[in-house]
Amino acid sequence: MWSVIDEAALRRPVGGRAVMRAQLNRLIEVAGLRHVTIQVVPFGRGGHAAAGGSFTVLRFGEPEVPDVVYIEQLTSALYLDKREDVDHYMEVMNHLSAEALTPAHTARLLTEITRET
């Protein structure tokens, strides 16, 4: 699991302080797992490649099963499976991961935000 999160999503108060703190603590916990990578794109980086909305790239272990991009909307969802669409989203993900904090710096930021919450 590899997730890149906009700092705004971590600071937007939803559910109250206790809920926010619990969610942040859970992110810190799972970020320590060997099969999980979490990165945050901090406010200081300005706009970023995925500012238009979130997406998920589904990758499968079987080589014959192609990657798929999942985009959730208010009343529906899209599954993009055309190679050129998937390649475009993979390029965006590569840019995001390069713009984002490293996993170690992300863990420090998550701890800082938790203290502030």
XYZ file of C-alpha atoms in Angstrom:
117
model
C 0.000 0.000 0.000
C 1.411 3.347 -1.041
C -0.536 6.485 -0.243
C 0.225 10.137 -0.938
C -1.953 12.496 1.108
C -2.437 16.252 0.804
C -1.680 18.005 4.101
C -5.084 19.714 3.880
C -6.808 16.352 4.371
C -4.887 15.868 7.625
C -5.683 19.288 9.038
C -9.361 19.619 8.070
C -11.306 19.138 11.341
C -13.810 16.341 10.821
C -15.370 14.410 13.687
C -13.832 16.418 16.516
C -10.389 16.461 18.125
C -10.526 12.949 19.566
C -11.483 11.406 16.226
C -8.825 13.398 14.370
C -6.158 12.400 16.904
C -7.163 8.724 16.687
C -7.013 8.796 12.886
C -3.614 10.494 12.877
C -2.280 8.005 15.431
C -3.521 5.150 13.260
C -1.745 6.619 10.224
C 1.475 6.827 12.258
C 1.006 3.221 13.354
C 0.407 1.766 9.889
C 3.167 3.922 8.357
C 5.578 1.784 10.375
C 4.497 -1.427 8.655
C 6.957 -2.751 6.079
C 4.340 -3.063 3.317
C 2.935 0.462 3.792
C 4.364 3.726 2.458
C 2.699 6.993 3.425
C 3.835 10.363 2.140
C 2.356 13.814 2.681
C 2.412 16.675 0.188
C 2.893 19.669 2.504
C 1.197 23.035 2.065
C 4.577 24.604 1.307
C 4.802 22.738 -2.007
C 1.836 24.757 -3.331
C -0.431 23.218 -5.956
C 0.329 19.676 -7.013
C -0.341 17.253 -9.841
C -3.469 15.728 -8.235
C -5.057 18.913 -6.902
C -8.130 18.149 -9.048
C -9.139 15.158 -6.957
C -8.142 11.858 -5.474
C -7.628 8.609 -7.339
C -6.489 5.077 -6.636
C -4.260 2.965 -8.834
C -5.121 -0.698 -8.411
C -2.161 -2.937 -9.216
C -2.355 -6.700 -9.159
C 0.218 -9.402 -8.516
C -0.764 -11.438 -11.558
C 1.014 -10.108 -14.653
C -1.955 -10.895 -16.895
C -4.264 -8.630 -14.850
C -3.782 -5.012 -15.992
C -3.584 -2.003 -13.686
C -6.789 -0.004 -13.212
C -7.387 3.570 -12.016
C -10.374 4.037 -9.675
C -11.933 7.493 -9.331
C -14.756 7.915 -6.856
C -17.314 10.668 -7.373
C -20.353 11.816 -5.405
C -22.862 9.565 -7.146
C -20.730 7.139 -9.118
C -17.253 5.804 -9.729
C -15.038 5.400 -12.758
C -12.685 2.562 -13.548
C -10.123 3.525 -16.161
C -8.364 0.613 -17.782
C -7.055 2.029 -21.056
C -3.268 1.826 -21.005
C -2.828 5.524 -21.866
C -5.153 6.587 -19.007
C -3.400 4.347 -16.496
C 0.011 5.555 -17.695
C -1.079 9.181 -17.230
C -2.200 8.538 -13.641
C 0.996 6.619 -12.902
C 2.957 9.635 -14.121
C 0.924 11.871 -11.795
C 1.597 9.455 -8.906
C 5.322 9.543 -9.676
C 5.273 13.367 -9.621
C 3.295 13.374 -6.371
C 5.688 11.011 -4.648
C 8.622 13.175 -5.753
C 6.904 16.365 -4.477
C 5.856 14.776 -1.184
C 7.841 14.444 1.991
C 9.845 11.270 2.449
C 8.168 8.615 4.616
C 10.458 9.557 7.541
C 9.630 13.268 7.244
C 5.962 12.345 6.839
C 6.029 10.451 10.142
C 7.471 13.533 11.867
C 4.809 15.771 10.308
C 2.029 13.374 11.362
C 3.361 13.450 14.935
C 3.503 17.258 14.851
C -0.058 17.560 13.545
C -1.251 15.095 16.213
C 0.293 17.266 18.949
C -1.448 20.337 17.498
C -4.824 18.589 17.331
